[in-house]
PDB file of C-alpha atoms in Angstrom:
ATOM      1  CA  MET A  17      42.058 -28.449  74.260  1.00 73.00           C
ATOM      2  CA  THR A  18      38.963 -26.797  73.021  1.00 85.00           C
ATOM      3  CA  TYR A  19      36.207 -28.379  71.015  1.00 81.00           C
ATOM      4  CA  MET A  20      37.562 -26.704  67.851  1.00 83.00           C
ATOM      5  CA  ASP A  21      41.045 -28.109  68.526  1.00 86.00           C
ATOM      6  CA  TRP A  22      39.587 -31.622  68.709  1.00 87.00           C
ATOM      7  CA  ILE A  23      37.711 -31.113  65.450  1.00 88.00           C
ATOM      8  CA  GLU A  24      40.856 -29.821  63.756  1.00 87.00           C
ATOM      9  CA  LEU A  25      42.867 -32.744  65.113  1.00 85.00           C
ATOM     10  CA  GLY A  26      40.228 -35.197  63.878  1.00 85.00           C
ATOM     11  CA  LEU A  27      40.217 -33.612  60.424  1.00 84.00           C
ATOM     12  CA  ASN A  28      44.023 -33.787  60.273  1.00 83.00           C
ATOM     13  CA  VAL A  29      43.951 -37.473  61.217  1.00 80.00           C
ATOM     14  CA  LEU A  30      41.317 -38.162  58.552  1.00 81.00           C
ATOM     15  CA  ALA A  31      43.335 -36.260  55.963  1.00 80.00           C
ATOM     16  CA  GLY A  32      46.420 -38.262  56.908  1.00 75.00           C
ATOM     17  CA  LEU A  33      44.490 -41.518  56.566  1.00 71.00           C
ATOM     18  CA  ALA A  34      43.143 -40.415  53.193  1.00 76.00           C
ATOM     19  CA  VAL A  35      46.743 -40.080  52.000  1.00 70.00           C
ATOM     20  CA  ALA A  36      48.140 -43.114  53.838  1.00 70.00           C
ATOM     21  CA  ILE A  37      45.570 -45.700  52.740  1.00 77.00           C
ATOM     22  CA  PRO A  38      46.143 -45.290  48.969  1.00 76.00           C
ATOM     23  CA  ALA A  39      49.891 -45.218  49.615  1.00 68.00           C
ATOM     24  CA  VAL A  40      49.697 -48.520  51.510  1.00 65.00           C
ATOM     25  CA  ILE A  41      47.598 -50.056  48.725  1.00 74.00           C
ATOM     26  CA  SER A  42      50.154 -48.913  46.145  1.00 69.00           C
ATOM     27  CA  LEU A  43      52.958 -50.366  48.247  1.00 58.00           C
ATOM     28  CA  ILE A  44      51.157 -53.707  48.501  1.00 64.00           C
ATOM     29  CA  ASN A  45      50.659 -53.785  44.713  1.00 67.00           C
ATOM     30  CA  PHE A  46      54.316 -52.881  44.194  1.00 60.00           C
ATOM     31  CA  VAL A  47      55.483 -55.676  46.506  1.00 54.00           C
ATOM     32  CA  LYS A  48      53.216 -58.151  44.695  1.00 63.00           C
ATOM     33  CA  ALA A  49      54.726 -57.074  41.355  1.00 64.00           C
ATOM     34  CA  ILE A  50      58.242 -57.476  42.748  1.00 53.00           C
ATOM     35  CA  GLY A  51      57.319 -60.954  43.938  1.00 55.00           C
ATOM     36  CA  LYS A  52      56.103 -61.833  40.474  1.00 64.00           C
ATOM     37  CA  GLU A  53      59.242 -60.443  38.854  1.00 65.00           C
ATOM     38  CA  LYS A  54      61.480 -62.534  41.106  1.00 60.00           C
ATOM     39  CA  ASN A  55      60.441 -65.518  39.056  1.00 65.00           C
ATOM     40  CA  TRP A  56      60.950 -63.816  35.682  1.00 72.00           C
ATOM     41  CA  SER A  57      64.551 -64.994  35.438  1.00 72.00           C
ATOM     42  CA  SER A  58      63.417 -68.562  36.111  1.00 71.00           C
ATOM     43  CA  LEU A  59      60.796 -68.253  33.399  1.00 74.00           C
ATOM     44  CA  LEU A  60      63.316 -66.810  30.958  1.00 80.00           C
ATOM     45  CA  THR A  61      65.630 -69.763  31.606  1.00 81.00           C
ATOM     46  CA  LEU A  62      62.742 -72.152  30.961  1.00 81.00           C
ATOM     47  CA  VAL A  63      61.716 -70.355  27.758  1.00 87.00           C
ATOM     48  CA  LEU A  64      65.256 -70.449  26.364  1.00 88.00           C
ATOM     49  CA  GLY A  65      65.657 -74.117  27.246  1.00 89.00           C
ATOM     50  CA  TYR A  66      62.344 -75.043  25.668  1.00 90.00           C
ATOM     51  CA  MET A  67      63.149 -72.990  22.571  1.00 92.00           C
ATOM     52  CA  GLU A  68      66.445 -74.823  22.185  1.00 91.00           C
ATOM     53  CA  THR A  69      64.701 -78.196  22.482  1.00 92.00           C
ATOM     54  CA  ALA A  70      61.967 -77.146  20.048  1.00 92.00           C
ATOM     55  CA  GLU A  71      64.592 -76.189  17.456  1.00 90.00           C
ATOM     56  CA  THR A  72      65.690 -79.812  17.168  1.00 90.00           C
ATOM     57  CA  ASN A  73      62.241 -81.422  17.471  1.00 90.00           C
ATOM     58  CA  PHE A  74      60.035 -79.364  15.139  1.00 91.00           C
ATOM     59  CA  GLN A  75      60.431 -78.131  11.571  1.00 92.00           C
ATOM     60  CA  LYS A  76      57.899 -75.274  11.558  1.00 93.00           C
ATOM     61  CA  GLY A  77      58.300 -72.157  13.666  1.00 91.00           C
ATOM     62  CA  ALA A  78      54.616 -72.138  14.598  1.00 93.00           C
ATOM     63  CA  ASP A  79      54.873 -75.706  15.898  1.00 94.00           C
ATOM     64  CA  ARG A  80      57.961 -74.783  17.901  1.00 94.00           C
ATOM     65  CA  LYS A  81      56.269 -71.795  19.475  1.00 95.00           C
ATOM     66  CA  GLU A  82      53.097 -73.729  20.317  1.00 94.00           C
ATOM     67  CA  TRP A  83      55.147 -76.447  21.982  1.00 93.00           C
ATOM     68  CA  VAL A  84      57.145 -73.881  23.987  1.00 93.00           C
ATOM     69  CA  MET A  85      53.931 -72.133  25.063  1.00 93.00           C
ATOM     70  CA  SER A  86      52.430 -75.472  26.080  1.00 91.00           C
ATOM     71  CA  MET A  87      55.494 -76.348  28.123  1.00 88.00           C
ATOM     72  CA  MET A  88      55.436 -72.906  29.761  1.00 87.00           C
ATOM     73  CA  ARG A  89      51.822 -73.389  30.828  1.00 85.00           C
ATOM     74  CA  GLN A  90      52.815 -76.656  32.468  1.00 83.00           C
ATOM     75  CA  SER A  91      56.020 -75.352  34.028  1.00 81.00           C
ATOM     76  CA  ALA A  92      54.825 -72.028  35.416  1.00 76.00           C
ATOM     77  CA  ALA A  93      53.503 -73.687  38.557  1.00 71.00           C
ATOM     78  CA  ALA A  94      56.970 -75.083  39.256  1.00 68.00           C
ATOM     79  CA  VAL A  95      58.339 -71.555  39.801  1.00 65.00           C
ATOM     80  CA  ASN A  96      55.244 -70.224  41.592  1.00 69.00           C
ATOM     81  CA  PHE A  97      54.342 -67.950  38.711  1.00 71.00           C
ATOM     82  CA  ASN A  98      50.744 -66.847  38.227  1.00 75.00           C
ATOM     83  CA  TYR A  99      50.374 -67.852  34.586  1.00 78.00           C
ATOM     84  CA  ASP A 100      47.371 -65.855  33.486  1.00 85.00           C
ATOM     85  CA  GLU A 101      46.391 -64.389  30.118  1.00 88.00           C
ATOM     86  CA  GLU A 102      48.682 -61.397  30.633  1.00 85.00           C
ATOM     87  CA  ALA A 103      51.667 -63.642  31.390  1.00 82.00           C
ATOM     88  CA  GLU A 104      50.879 -65.736  28.315  1.00 87.00           C
ATOM     89  CA  LYS A 105      50.910 -62.603  26.129  1.00 90.00           C
ATOM     90  CA  LYS A 106      54.219 -61.440  27.632  1.00 86.00           C
ATOM     91  CA  ILE A 107      55.867 -64.812  27.116  1.00 87.00           C
ATOM     92  CA  SER A 108      54.544 -65.016  23.567  1.00 92.00           C
ATOM     93  CA  ALA A 109      55.981 -61.560  22.862  1.00 91.00           C
ATOM     94  CA  LEU A 110      59.272 -62.619  24.486  1.00 89.00           C
ATOM     95  CA  ILE A 111      59.518 -65.654  22.211  1.00 91.00           C
ATOM     96  CA  ASP A 112      58.782 -63.498  19.157  1.00 92.00           C
ATOM     97  CA  SER A 113      61.407 -60.989  20.251  1.00 89.00           C
ATOM     98  CA  ILE A 114      64.051 -63.682  20.783  1.00 88.00           C
ATOM     99  CA  CYS A 115      63.299 -65.155  17.355  1.00 88.00           C
ATOM    100  CA  ASP A 116      63.449 -61.729  15.676  1.00 86.00           C
ATOM    101  CA  THR A 117      66.766 -60.979  17.349  1.00 85.00           C
ATOM    102  CA  ALA A 118      68.174 -64.370  16.350  1.00 82.00           C
ATOM    103  CA  ARG A 119      67.118 -63.782  12.725  1.00 82.00           C
ATOM    104  CA  LYS A 120      68.842 -60.406  12.683  1.00 82.00           C
ATOM    105  CA  ILE A 121      72.029 -61.803  14.168  1.00 83.00           C
ATOM    106  CA  ASN A 122      72.081 -64.841  11.888  1.00 78.00           C
ATOM    107  CA  ASN A 123      71.506 -62.743   8.756  1.00 78.00           C
ATOM    108  CA  LYS A 124      74.576 -60.596   9.432  1.00 61.00           C
TER     109      LYS A 124
END
């Protein structure tokens, strides 16, 4: 191999690494997201159970939701779920969506 062949080979390796490294990082992020989503069904079960309990224990919808959110904060650790601000927003939106759907169904 000539000196130019070695340079070309080195450049090809570097180019391959430049493509491979971001791909590996994306794969790691994807796997982390999948890991988080594995627990989504457990969280959904908890939310529905807490909502059912809140229906019988509280008169106001806002009180029900606050209680459910409080219970979710406490229970998230039980299913190894990283309960951060983003998760709190998603669960809040989920509760709102379930309530909206229930209202629509009950009104028909």
